[in-house]
Structure formats: C-alpha cells, structure tokens
C-alpha cells in the first residue's frame, strides 16, 4: 500500500537522485569562468529548484560564493526580477537575465529585462554552449 511513509521515502530518494545528478553534471563549457568574470556586476542566481536543494548543489560544486544573491523556489520569477531591479536601482533593460526555458524568457520580457537564452544550439549538434557567443552590451562603462 502507498502510505504516507512510503510517499516520504520515495520523495526523499527522488530528491537525492536529482540533486546528485545536477551537482555531478558536466559544466556548460566556460560557464563558471563567465560567471566569475561578472563578479563586479553582482550576479544573482534565480532558479526554480527549491532553495535548500539549490544551496546544496552550489556548495557541492564550489559555486556558492559566485553569487552574492541566490533565490530558489518557491519564487515568482517575474516579481523577483522586478524587486531585484529596485534593489540594484537600475532600469529594467540594464538587468541581463540568462535563462534556459520559455518561462524564463517570458518572465524576462514581462519584467523588461534583457534576456539571453542559454542552452542547446542546433548548429552545434547538441553541445550545451554556443561556441562563438558574443554579447554587445548597451550599458556603457
């Protein structure tokens, strides 16, 4: 019988499996170096993974210190982006939001951010990075 105890155990095993898989997944080539290069811009991490699990993943990868601001689920990404713009005191279009889902793109667009999609580029046969990624910033300085 499917008891509350069995449900809890299944949930724990699934969470451990997915956390282990994400923490051990290969890095998108150049991602860590790219984030490190943004240190002066105060990069933040906004992710749909529950906050406690997100922090475990970042700790296991040694990436927690890369992000002065970290927000996991539960979160309304659009509202969070608007609030973060206020904290930074910048116009929405000066906040660059990197994401990998249609939801991310919609939240970025609705909050007025400059959105950059990250993920598979069919031109590069399944690699997780865009080989010649160039971003022309409209922000002077």
Short mmCIF file of N, CA, C and O in Angstrom, two decimals:
data_model
loop_
_atom_site.label_atom_id
_atom_site.label_comp_id
_atom_site.label_asym_id
_atom_site.label_seq_id
_atom_site.Cartn_x
_atom_site.Cartn_y
_atom_site.Cartn_z
N UNK A 1 0.84 -1.22 0.00
CA UNK A 1 0.00 0.00 0.00
C UNK A 1 0.87 1.26 0.00
O UNK A 1 1.93 1.29 0.61
N UNK A 2 0.37 2.26 -0.68
CA UNK A 2 1.06 3.55 -0.77
C UNK A 2 0.71 4.37 0.46
O UNK A 2 -0.31 5.04 0.52
N UNK A 3 1.59 4.34 1.42
CA UNK A 3 1.36 5.01 2.70
C UNK A 3 2.06 6.37 2.70
O UNK A 3 2.94 6.62 1.87
N UNK A 4 1.71 7.23 3.63
CA UNK A 4 2.44 8.50 3.75
C UNK A 4 3.94 8.28 3.97
O UNK A 4 4.76 9.03 3.46
N UNK A 5 4.30 7.23 4.68
CA UNK A 5 5.72 6.92 4.91
C UNK A 5 6.41 6.54 3.60
O UNK A 5 7.51 6.99 3.31
N UNK A 6 5.76 5.71 2.79
CA UNK A 6 6.31 5.33 1.50
C UNK A 6 6.41 6.54 0.58
O UNK A 6 7.40 6.71 -0.13
N UNK A 7 5.41 7.40 0.62
CA UNK A 7 5.44 8.64 -0.18
C UNK A 7 6.65 9.49 0.22
O UNK A 7 7.38 9.99 -0.63
N UNK A 8 6.89 9.64 1.52
CA UNK A 8 8.02 10.42 2.01
C UNK A 8 9.34 9.81 1.54
O UNK A 8 10.23 10.52 1.06
N UNK A 9 9.46 8.50 1.68
CA UNK A 9 10.69 7.82 1.26
C UNK A 9 10.95 7.96 -0.24
O UNK A 9 12.08 8.22 -0.66
N UNK A 10 9.90 7.82 -1.04
CA UNK A 10 10.04 7.98 -2.49
C UNK A 10 10.46 9.41 -2.83
O UNK A 10 11.33 9.64 -3.68
N UNK A 11 9.85 10.37 -2.16
CA UNK A 11 10.21 11.77 -2.40
C UNK A 11 11.66 12.03 -2.03
O UNK A 11 12.40 12.68 -2.77
N UNK A 12 12.10 11.51 -0.90
CA UNK A 12 13.49 11.71 -0.46
C UNK A 12 14.47 11.08 -1.45
O UNK A 12 15.49 11.69 -1.78
N UNK A 13 14.16 9.87 -1.91
CA UNK A 13 15.05 9.18 -2.86
C UNK A 13 15.10 9.93 -4.19
O UNK A 13 16.17 10.07 -4.79
N UNK A 14 13.96 10.40 -4.64
CA UNK A 14 13.92 11.16 -5.90
C UNK A 14 14.71 12.47 -5.76
O UNK A 14 15.50 12.81 -6.63
N UNK A 15 14.51 13.17 -4.66
CA UNK A 15 15.23 14.42 -4.44
C UNK A 15 16.73 14.18 -4.37
O UNK A 15 17.51 14.95 -4.95
N UNK A 16 17.15 13.13 -3.70
CA UNK A 16 18.58 12.82 -3.60
C UNK A 16 19.15 12.48 -4.98
O UNK A 16 20.23 12.95 -5.35
N UNK A 17 18.42 11.69 -5.76
CA UNK A 17 18.88 11.31 -7.10
C UNK A 17 19.02 12.53 -8.00
O UNK A 17 20.04 12.71 -8.66
N UNK A 18 18.00 13.38 -8.01
CA UNK A 18 18.07 14.55 -8.89
C UNK A 18 19.13 15.54 -8.42
O UNK A 18 19.84 16.11 -9.24
N UNK A 19 19.26 15.73 -7.12
CA UNK A 19 20.29 16.63 -6.60
C UNK A 19 21.67 16.10 -6.96
O UNK A 19 22.53 16.86 -7.43
N UNK A 20 21.89 14.81 -6.77
CA UNK A 20 23.19 14.21 -7.13
C UNK A 20 23.46 14.37 -8.62
O UNK A 20 24.59 14.67 -9.02
N UNK A 21 22.43 14.18 -9.44
CA UNK A 21 22.60 14.27 -10.90
C UNK A 21 22.97 15.69 -11.32
O UNK A 21 23.87 15.89 -12.14
N UNK A 22 22.30 16.67 -10.77
CA UNK A 22 22.58 18.07 -11.13
C UNK A 22 23.95 18.49 -10.59
O UNK A 22 24.74 19.11 -11.30
N UNK A 23 24.24 18.13 -9.34
CA UNK A 23 25.53 18.51 -8.75
C UNK A 23 26.70 17.87 -9.49
O UNK A 23 27.78 18.47 -9.58
N UNK A 24 26.48 16.69 -10.06
CA UNK A 24 27.56 16.00 -10.75
C UNK A 24 27.57 16.18 -12.26
O UNK A 24 28.43 15.63 -12.94
N UNK A 25 26.62 16.94 -12.79
CA UNK A 25 26.54 17.13 -14.24
C UNK A 25 27.72 17.94 -14.74
O UNK A 25 28.26 18.80 -14.03
N UNK A 26 28.13 17.70 -15.99
CA UNK A 26 29.24 18.49 -16.53
C UNK A 26 28.83 19.96 -16.67
O UNK A 26 27.67 20.27 -16.94
N UNK A 27 29.79 20.81 -16.46
CA UNK A 27 29.57 22.26 -16.61
C UNK A 27 29.37 22.59 -18.08
O UNK A 27 30.00 22.01 -18.96
N UNK A 28 28.48 23.53 -18.35
CA UNK A 28 28.40 24.08 -19.70
C UNK A 28 29.76 24.73 -19.92
O UNK A 28 30.20 25.54 -19.10
N UNK A 29 30.46 24.36 -21.00
CA UNK A 29 31.82 24.86 -21.19
C UNK A 29 31.92 26.38 -21.05
O UNK A 29 31.20 27.12 -21.72
N UNK A 30 32.78 26.81 -20.13
CA UNK A 30 33.02 28.23 -19.93
C UNK A 30 32.06 28.93 -18.98
O UNK A 30 32.24 30.10 -18.67
N UNK A 31 31.04 28.23 -18.49
CA UNK A 31 30.03 28.88 -17.65
C UNK A 31 30.62 29.45 -16.36
O UNK A 31 30.35 30.61 -16.01
N UNK A 32 31.40 28.67 -15.66
CA UNK A 32 31.97 29.14 -14.39
C UNK A 32 32.90 30.33 -14.61
O UNK A 32 32.82 31.33 -13.90
N UNK A 33 33.74 30.25 -15.61
CA UNK A 33 34.64 31.37 -15.91
C UNK A 33 33.85 32.61 -16.28
O UNK A 33 34.20 33.73 -15.89
N UNK A 34 32.76 32.42 -17.03
CA UNK A 34 31.92 33.55 -17.41
C UNK A 34 31.32 34.22 -16.18
O UNK A 34 31.37 35.43 -16.03
N UNK A 35 30.76 33.41 -15.27
CA UNK A 35 30.15 33.97 -14.06
C UNK A 35 31.21 34.67 -13.22
O UNK A 35 30.97 35.77 -12.70
N UNK A 36 32.40 34.10 -13.10
CA UNK A 36 33.47 34.75 -12.35
C UNK A 36 33.83 36.11 -12.95
O UNK A 36 34.13 37.05 -12.23
N UNK A 37 33.76 36.20 -14.28
CA UNK A 37 34.09 37.48 -14.94
C UNK A 37 33.06 38.55 -14.65
O UNK A 37 33.32 39.73 -14.87
N UNK A 38 31.90 38.16 -14.15
CA UNK A 38 30.82 39.11 -13.85
C UNK A 38 30.82 39.58 -12.40
O UNK A 38 29.92 40.31 -12.00
N UNK A 39 31.79 39.18 -11.63
CA UNK A 39 31.80 39.45 -10.19
C UNK A 39 31.54 40.92 -9.86
O UNK A 39 30.81 41.24 -8.92
N UNK A 40 32.10 41.83 -10.62
CA UNK A 40 31.92 43.27 -10.34
C UNK A 40 30.48 43.73 -10.57
O UNK A 40 30.08 44.78 -10.08
N UNK A 41 29.70 42.93 -11.30
CA UNK A 41 28.32 43.30 -11.61
C UNK A 41 27.31 42.69 -10.65
O UNK A 41 26.11 42.80 -10.85
N UNK A 42 27.77 42.03 -9.60
CA UNK A 42 26.92 41.41 -8.58
C UNK A 42 25.93 40.42 -9.18
O UNK A 42 24.71 40.61 -9.08
N UNK A 43 26.40 39.34 -9.79
CA UNK A 43 25.47 38.38 -10.39
C UNK A 43 24.60 37.72 -9.33
O UNK A 43 25.04 37.50 -8.20
N UNK A 44 23.39 37.46 -9.70
CA UNK A 44 22.45 36.77 -8.82
C UNK A 44 22.03 35.48 -9.50
O UNK A 44 22.08 35.35 -10.72
N UNK A 45 21.61 34.52 -8.70
CA UNK A 45 21.13 33.25 -9.22
C UNK A 45 19.67 33.10 -8.86
O UNK A 45 19.31 33.16 -7.68
N UNK A 46 18.84 32.94 -9.86
CA UNK A 46 17.40 32.75 -9.70
C UNK A 46 17.06 31.43 -10.36
O UNK A 46 17.27 31.26 -11.56
N UNK A 47 16.54 30.47 -9.58
CA UNK A 47 16.34 29.13 -10.09
C UNK A 47 15.06 28.54 -9.53
O UNK A 47 14.68 28.83 -8.39
N UNK A 48 14.41 27.69 -10.28
CA UNK A 48 13.15 27.07 -9.86
C UNK A 48 13.35 25.89 -8.92
O UNK A 48 12.38 25.31 -8.45
N UNK A 49 14.57 25.53 -8.64
CA UNK A 49 14.88 24.47 -7.69
C UNK A 49 14.65 25.00 -6.28
O UNK A 49 14.98 26.16 -6.00
N UNK A 50 14.08 24.20 -5.38
CA UNK A 50 13.91 24.67 -4.00
C UNK A 50 15.22 25.19 -3.42
O UNK A 50 16.29 24.62 -3.65
N UNK A 51 15.13 26.28 -2.68
CA UNK A 51 16.31 26.99 -2.18
C UNK A 51 17.28 26.07 -1.43
O UNK A 51 18.49 26.12 -1.67
N UNK A 52 16.78 25.24 -0.52
CA UNK A 52 17.67 24.37 0.27
C UNK A 52 18.46 23.43 -0.64
O UNK A 52 19.67 23.24 -0.46
N UNK A 53 17.82 22.86 -1.64
CA UNK A 53 18.49 21.96 -2.57
C UNK A 53 19.46 22.74 -3.45
O UNK A 53 20.58 22.29 -3.72
N UNK A 54 19.05 23.90 -3.88
CA UNK A 54 19.92 24.77 -4.69
C UNK A 54 21.22 25.07 -3.95
O UNK A 54 22.30 24.97 -4.51
N UNK A 55 21.12 25.41 -2.68
CA UNK A 55 22.32 25.71 -1.90
C UNK A 55 23.21 24.48 -1.76
O UNK A 55 24.44 24.60 -1.82
N UNK A 56 22.61 23.29 -1.62
CA UNK A 56 23.41 22.05 -1.58
C UNK A 56 24.19 21.86 -2.88
O UNK A 56 25.37 21.53 -2.86
N UNK A 57 23.50 22.07 -3.99
CA UNK A 57 24.13 21.90 -5.30
C UNK A 57 25.29 22.88 -5.46
O UNK A 57 26.39 22.51 -5.87
N UNK A 58 25.05 24.14 -5.13
CA UNK A 58 26.10 25.15 -5.26
C UNK A 58 27.29 24.83 -4.36
O UNK A 58 28.44 24.99 -4.77
N UNK A 59 27.01 24.39 -3.14
CA UNK A 59 28.10 24.02 -2.22
C UNK A 59 28.91 22.85 -2.77
O UNK A 59 30.15 22.87 -2.75
N UNK A 60 28.23 21.85 -3.28
CA UNK A 60 28.93 20.67 -3.79
C UNK A 60 29.77 21.00 -5.03
O UNK A 60 30.81 20.39 -5.25
N UNK A 61 29.34 21.96 -5.81
CA UNK A 61 30.11 22.35 -7.00
C UNK A 61 31.16 23.42 -6.68
O UNK A 61 31.97 23.75 -7.54
N UNK A 62 31.09 24.00 -5.48
CA UNK A 62 32.02 25.06 -5.11
C UNK A 62 31.67 26.39 -5.76
O UNK A 62 32.55 27.23 -5.97
N UNK A 63 30.40 26.60 -6.05
CA UNK A 63 29.96 27.81 -6.77
C UNK A 63 29.16 28.79 -5.91
O UNK A 63 28.78 29.85 -6.39
N UNK A 64 28.92 28.47 -4.68
CA UNK A 64 28.05 29.34 -3.87
C UNK A 64 28.58 30.76 -3.76
O UNK A 64 27.83 31.73 -3.82
N UNK A 65 29.88 30.90 -3.63
CA UNK A 65 30.48 32.23 -3.46
C UNK A 65 30.41 33.07 -4.74
O UNK A 65 30.67 34.27 -4.69
N UNK A 66 30.07 32.46 -5.87
CA UNK A 66 30.00 33.22 -7.12
C UNK A 66 28.79 34.16 -7.17
O UNK A 66 28.77 35.07 -7.99
N UNK A 67 27.81 33.91 -6.33
CA UNK A 67 26.55 34.66 -6.39
C UNK A 67 26.25 35.34 -5.06
O UNK A 67 25.87 34.68 -4.10
N UNK A 68 26.37 36.67 -5.01
CA UNK A 68 26.02 37.37 -3.77
C UNK A 68 24.54 37.23 -3.41
O UNK A 68 24.18 37.30 -2.26
N UNK A 69 23.70 37.01 -4.41
CA UNK A 69 22.27 36.86 -4.19
C UNK A 69 21.82 35.56 -4.83
O UNK A 69 22.10 35.31 -6.00
N UNK A 70 21.12 34.72 -4.04
CA UNK A 70 20.65 33.42 -4.51
C UNK A 70 19.18 33.29 -4.12
O UNK A 70 18.82 33.51 -2.96
N UNK A 71 18.35 32.93 -5.10
CA UNK A 71 16.93 32.73 -4.83
C UNK A 71 16.45 31.49 -5.54
O UNK A 71 16.54 31.38 -6.76
N UNK A 72 15.96 30.54 -4.77
CA UNK A 72 15.35 29.34 -5.33
C UNK A 72 13.86 29.35 -5.10
O UNK A 72 13.28 30.35 -4.64
N UNK A 73 13.23 28.22 -5.38
CA UNK A 73 11.79 28.08 -5.22
C UNK A 73 11.43 27.94 -3.74
O UNK A 73 12.25 27.47 -2.95
N UNK A 74 10.25 28.36 -3.39
CA UNK A 74 9.23 28.92 -4.26
C UNK A 74 9.54 30.38 -4.61
O UNK A 74 9.99 31.14 -3.76
N UNK A 75 9.29 30.71 -5.88
CA UNK A 75 9.56 32.07 -6.33
C UNK A 75 8.70 32.41 -7.54
O UNK A 75 8.48 31.56 -8.39
N UNK A 76 8.23 33.62 -7.58
CA UNK A 76 7.59 34.17 -8.78
C UNK A 76 8.70 34.94 -9.47
O UNK A 76 9.09 36.03 -9.04
N UNK A 77 9.26 34.37 -10.54
CA UNK A 77 10.45 34.94 -11.17
C UNK A 77 10.21 36.37 -11.66
O UNK A 77 11.08 37.22 -11.52
N UNK A 78 9.06 36.61 -12.24
CA UNK A 78 8.79 37.96 -12.76
C UNK A 78 8.79 38.99 -11.62
O UNK A 78 9.44 40.03 -11.72
N UNK A 79 8.10 38.69 -10.54
CA UNK A 79 8.07 39.60 -9.39
C UNK A 79 9.46 39.76 -8.78
O UNK A 79 9.87 40.86 -8.41
N UNK A 80 10.20 38.65 -8.69
CA UNK A 80 11.55 38.71 -8.12
C UNK A 80 12.44 39.60 -8.97
O UNK A 80 13.21 40.42 -8.43
N UNK A 81 12.37 39.46 -10.30
CA UNK A 81 13.19 40.29 -11.18
C UNK A 81 12.85 41.77 -11.01
O UNK A 81 13.75 42.62 -10.97
N UNK A 82 11.57 42.08 -10.89
CA UNK A 82 11.17 43.49 -10.68
C UNK A 82 11.72 44.00 -9.35
O UNK A 82 12.25 45.11 -9.28
N UNK A 83 11.61 43.21 -8.30
CA UNK A 83 12.14 43.61 -6.99
C UNK A 83 13.66 43.78 -7.04
O UNK A 83 14.20 44.73 -6.47
N UNK A 84 14.34 42.87 -7.72
CA UNK A 84 15.80 42.94 -7.81
C UNK A 84 16.24 44.19 -8.56
O UNK A 84 17.25 44.81 -8.20
N UNK A 85 15.51 44.58 -9.58
CA UNK A 85 15.80 45.83 -10.28
C UNK A 85 15.74 47.00 -9.32
O UNK A 85 16.59 47.89 -9.35
N UNK A 86 14.75 46.98 -8.44
CA UNK A 86 14.63 48.04 -7.44
C UNK A 86 15.80 48.04 -6.47
O UNK A 86 16.33 49.10 -6.12
N UNK A 87 16.23 46.86 -6.04
CA UNK A 87 17.37 46.75 -5.13
C UNK A 87 18.63 47.32 -5.79
O UNK A 87 19.41 48.04 -5.17
N UNK A 88 18.83 46.98 -7.06
CA UNK A 88 20.00 47.47 -7.79
C UNK A 88 19.88 48.93 -8.18
O UNK A 88 20.89 49.58 -8.46
N UNK A 89 18.65 49.43 -8.25
CA UNK A 89 18.44 50.81 -8.67
C UNK A 89 18.75 51.03 -10.14
O UNK A 89 19.31 52.06 -10.51
N UNK A 90 18.42 50.03 -10.96
CA UNK A 90 18.72 50.16 -12.38
C UNK A 90 17.44 50.06 -13.20
O UNK A 90 16.47 49.44 -12.77
N UNK A 91 17.46 50.66 -14.39
CA UNK A 91 16.31 50.49 -15.29
C UNK A 91 16.21 49.02 -15.69
O UNK A 91 17.24 48.32 -15.77
N UNK A 92 15.01 48.52 -15.97
CA UNK A 92 14.83 47.10 -16.28
C UNK A 92 15.72 46.61 -17.41
O UNK A 92 16.30 45.52 -17.32
N UNK A 93 15.89 47.38 -18.46
CA UNK A 93 16.67 46.92 -19.62
C UNK A 93 18.16 46.77 -19.32
O UNK A 93 18.88 46.14 -20.08
N UNK A 94 18.63 47.31 -18.21
CA UNK A 94 20.03 47.16 -17.84
C UNK A 94 20.29 45.90 -17.01
O UNK A 94 21.43 45.58 -16.71
N UNK A 95 19.23 45.18 -16.67
CA UNK A 95 19.37 43.91 -15.97
C UNK A 95 19.35 42.81 -17.02
O UNK A 95 18.39 42.66 -17.76
N UNK A 96 20.45 42.06 -17.11
CA UNK A 96 20.54 40.97 -18.08
C UNK A 96 20.17 39.68 -17.36
O UNK A 96 20.75 39.34 -16.33
N UNK A 97 19.21 38.97 -17.93
CA UNK A 97 18.69 37.74 -17.34
C UNK A 97 18.98 36.59 -18.29
O UNK A 97 18.50 36.56 -19.41
N UNK A 98 19.81 35.64 -17.83
CA UNK A 98 20.13 34.45 -18.60
C UNK A 98 19.20 33.33 -18.16
O UNK A 98 19.02 33.12 -16.97
N UNK A 99 18.62 32.63 -19.11
CA UNK A 99 17.73 31.54 -18.76
C UNK A 99 17.68 30.49 -19.85
O UNK A 99 18.16 30.72 -20.96
N UNK A 100 17.07 29.36 -19.50
CA UNK A 100 17.05 28.26 -20.46
C UNK A 100 15.65 27.73 -20.77
O UNK A 100 15.50 26.70 -21.41
N UNK A 101 14.63 28.42 -20.33
CA UNK A 101 13.27 27.95 -20.59
C UNK A 101 12.41 29.06 -21.19
O UNK A 101 12.75 30.25 -21.09
N UNK A 102 11.30 28.64 -21.76
CA UNK A 102 10.34 29.62 -22.27
C UNK A 102 9.79 30.47 -21.13
O UNK A 102 9.54 31.66 -21.29
N UNK A 103 9.60 29.85 -19.96
CA UNK A 103 9.14 30.60 -18.78
C UNK A 103 10.14 31.71 -18.42
O UNK A 103 9.74 32.84 -18.14
N UNK A 104 11.43 31.38 -18.43
CA UNK A 104 12.45 32.39 -18.14
C UNK A 104 12.35 33.54 -19.13
O UNK A 104 12.41 34.71 -18.75
N UNK A 105 12.22 33.20 -20.41
CA UNK A 105 12.15 34.24 -21.43
C UNK A 105 10.93 35.13 -21.23
O UNK A 105 11.03 36.35 -21.31
N UNK A 106 9.79 34.52 -20.92
CA UNK A 106 8.58 35.31 -20.71
C UNK A 106 8.72 36.20 -19.47
O UNK A 106 8.36 37.38 -19.50
N UNK A 107 9.27 35.67 -18.39
CA UNK A 107 9.46 36.46 -17.17
C UNK A 107 10.42 37.62 -17.43
O UNK A 107 10.18 38.74 -16.98
N UNK A 108 11.49 37.35 -18.16
CA UNK A 108 12.43 38.41 -18.50
C UNK A 108 11.78 39.49 -19.34
O UNK A 108 11.93 40.68 -19.08
N UNK A 109 11.03 39.05 -20.35
CA UNK A 109 10.36 40.02 -21.24
C UNK A 109 9.34 40.85 -20.47
O UNK A 109 9.32 42.08 -20.58
N UNK A 110 8.51 40.19 -19.66
CA UNK A 110 7.47 40.91 -18.93
C UNK A 110 8.03 41.85 -17.87
O UNK A 110 7.39 42.83 -17.50
N UNK A 111 9.22 41.55 -17.37
CA UNK A 111 9.83 42.45 -16.38
C UNK A 111 10.72 43.51 -17.03
O UNK A 111 11.27 44.36 -16.34
N UNK A 112 10.86 43.45 -18.36
CA UNK A 112 11.63 44.47 -19.09
C UNK A 112 13.12 44.20 -19.17
O UNK A 112 13.88 45.05 -19.63
N UNK A 113 13.56 43.03 -18.72
CA UNK A 113 14.98 42.70 -18.73
C UNK A 113 15.48 42.41 -20.14
O UNK A 113 14.71 42.07 -21.03
N UNK A 114 16.79 42.50 -20.29
CA UNK A 114 17.44 41.99 -21.49
C UNK A 114 17.61 40.49 -21.25
O UNK A 114 18.27 40.10 -20.28
N UNK A 115 17.01 39.66 -22.09
CA UNK A 115 17.02 38.21 -21.88
C UNK A 115 17.99 37.55 -22.85
O UNK A 115 18.00 37.86 -24.04
N UNK A 116 18.81 36.63 -22.33
CA UNK A 116 19.73 35.84 -23.14
C UNK A 116 19.44 34.38 -22.86
O UNK A 116 19.55 33.93 -21.71
N UNK A 117 19.05 33.63 -23.91
CA UNK A 117 18.75 32.20 -23.73
C UNK A 117 20.05 31.40 -23.75
O UNK A 117 20.93 31.62 -24.58
N UNK A 118 20.15 30.47 -22.82
CA UNK A 118 21.29 29.58 -22.70
C UNK A 118 20.78 28.17 -22.98
O UNK A 118 19.71 27.80 -22.52
N UNK A 119 21.54 27.41 -23.71
CA UNK A 119 21.14 26.03 -23.93
C UNK A 119 21.63 25.49 -25.24
O UNK A 119 22.55 26.03 -25.86
N UNK A 120 21.00 24.43 -25.65
CA UNK A 120 21.41 23.74 -26.87
C UNK A 120 21.18 24.60 -28.10
O UNK A 120 20.11 25.14 -28.30
N UNK A 121 22.21 24.68 -28.92
CA UNK A 121 22.13 25.39 -30.19
C UNK A 121 22.21 24.32 -31.28
O UNK A 121 23.23 23.63 -31.38
N UNK A 122 21.15 24.15 -32.09
CA UNK A 122 21.17 23.06 -33.07
C UNK A 122 22.35 23.10 -34.04
O UNK A 122 22.78 22.08 -34.54
N UNK A 123 22.92 24.27 -34.25
CA UNK A 123 24.06 24.39 -35.15
C UNK A 123 25.27 23.62 -34.63
O UNK A 123 26.13 23.21 -35.37
N UNK A 124 25.33 23.41 -33.30
CA UNK A 124 26.48 22.75 -32.71
C UNK A 124 26.17 21.36 -32.19
O UNK A 124 26.74 20.89 -31.22
N UNK A 125 25.22 20.69 -32.83
CA UNK A 125 24.96 19.26 -32.63
C UNK A 125 24.90 18.83 -31.17
O UNK A 125 25.57 17.91 -30.76
N UNK A 126 24.10 19.49 -30.37
CA UNK A 126 23.85 19.02 -29.02
C UNK A 126 24.79 19.52 -27.95
O UNK A 126 24.66 19.15 -26.81
N UNK A 127 25.77 20.35 -28.28
CA UNK A 127 26.61 20.90 -27.23
C UNK A 127 25.78 21.86 -26.38
O UNK A 127 24.80 22.41 -26.84
N UNK A 128 26.19 22.07 -25.15
CA UNK A 128 25.44 22.93 -24.24
C UNK A 128 25.96 24.36 -24.23
O UNK A 128 25.60 25.14 -23.38
N UNK A 129 26.83 24.70 -25.17
CA UNK A 129 27.37 26.05 -25.22
C UNK A 129 27.31 26.55 -26.65
O UNK A 129 27.36 25.77 -27.59
N UNK A 130 27.19 27.84 -26.80
CA UNK A 130 27.27 28.46 -28.12
C UNK A 130 28.73 28.82 -28.31
O UNK A 130 29.29 29.62 -27.56
N UNK A 131 29.38 28.24 -29.32
CA UNK A 131 30.82 28.38 -29.49
C UNK A 131 31.30 29.82 -29.55
O UNK A 131 32.26 30.18 -28.89
N UNK A 132 30.71 30.62 -30.37
CA UNK A 132 31.17 31.99 -30.56
C UNK A 132 30.14 32.96 -30.01
O UNK A 132 29.54 33.73 -30.73
N UNK A 133 29.95 32.90 -28.72
CA UNK A 133 28.95 33.73 -28.07
C UNK A 133 29.50 35.13 -27.88
O UNK A 133 30.51 35.33 -27.24
N UNK A 134 28.84 36.09 -28.49
CA UNK A 134 29.23 37.49 -28.33
C UNK A 134 28.02 38.25 -27.83
O UNK A 134 26.92 38.09 -28.35
N UNK A 135 28.22 39.08 -26.83
CA UNK A 135 27.13 39.89 -26.31
C UNK A 135 27.55 41.34 -26.35
O UNK A 135 28.52 41.74 -25.74
N UNK A 136 26.82 42.12 -27.10
CA UNK A 136 27.10 43.56 -27.21
C UNK A 136 26.23 44.27 -26.19
O UNK A 136 25.02 44.34 -26.33
N UNK A 137 26.82 44.77 -25.16
CA UNK A 137 26.08 45.45 -24.12
C UNK A 137 25.72 46.86 -24.55
O UNK A 137 26.50 47.56 -25.17
N UNK A 138 24.50 47.26 -24.19
CA UNK A 138 24.10 48.65 -24.43
C UNK A 138 24.45 49.52 -23.21
O UNK A 138 24.20 50.70 -23.21
N UNK A 139 25.04 48.88 -22.21
CA UNK A 139 25.41 49.60 -21.00
C UNK A 139 26.84 50.12 -21.18
O UNK A 139 27.76 49.35 -21.43
N UNK A 140 27.02 51.40 -21.06
CA UNK A 140 28.35 51.98 -21.20
C UNK A 140 29.14 51.78 -19.91
O UNK A 140 28.58 51.81 -18.82
N UNK A 141 30.44 51.61 -20.04
CA UNK A 141 31.26 51.56 -18.85
C UNK A 141 31.96 50.32 -18.76
O UNK A 141 32.70 49.65 -18.54
#
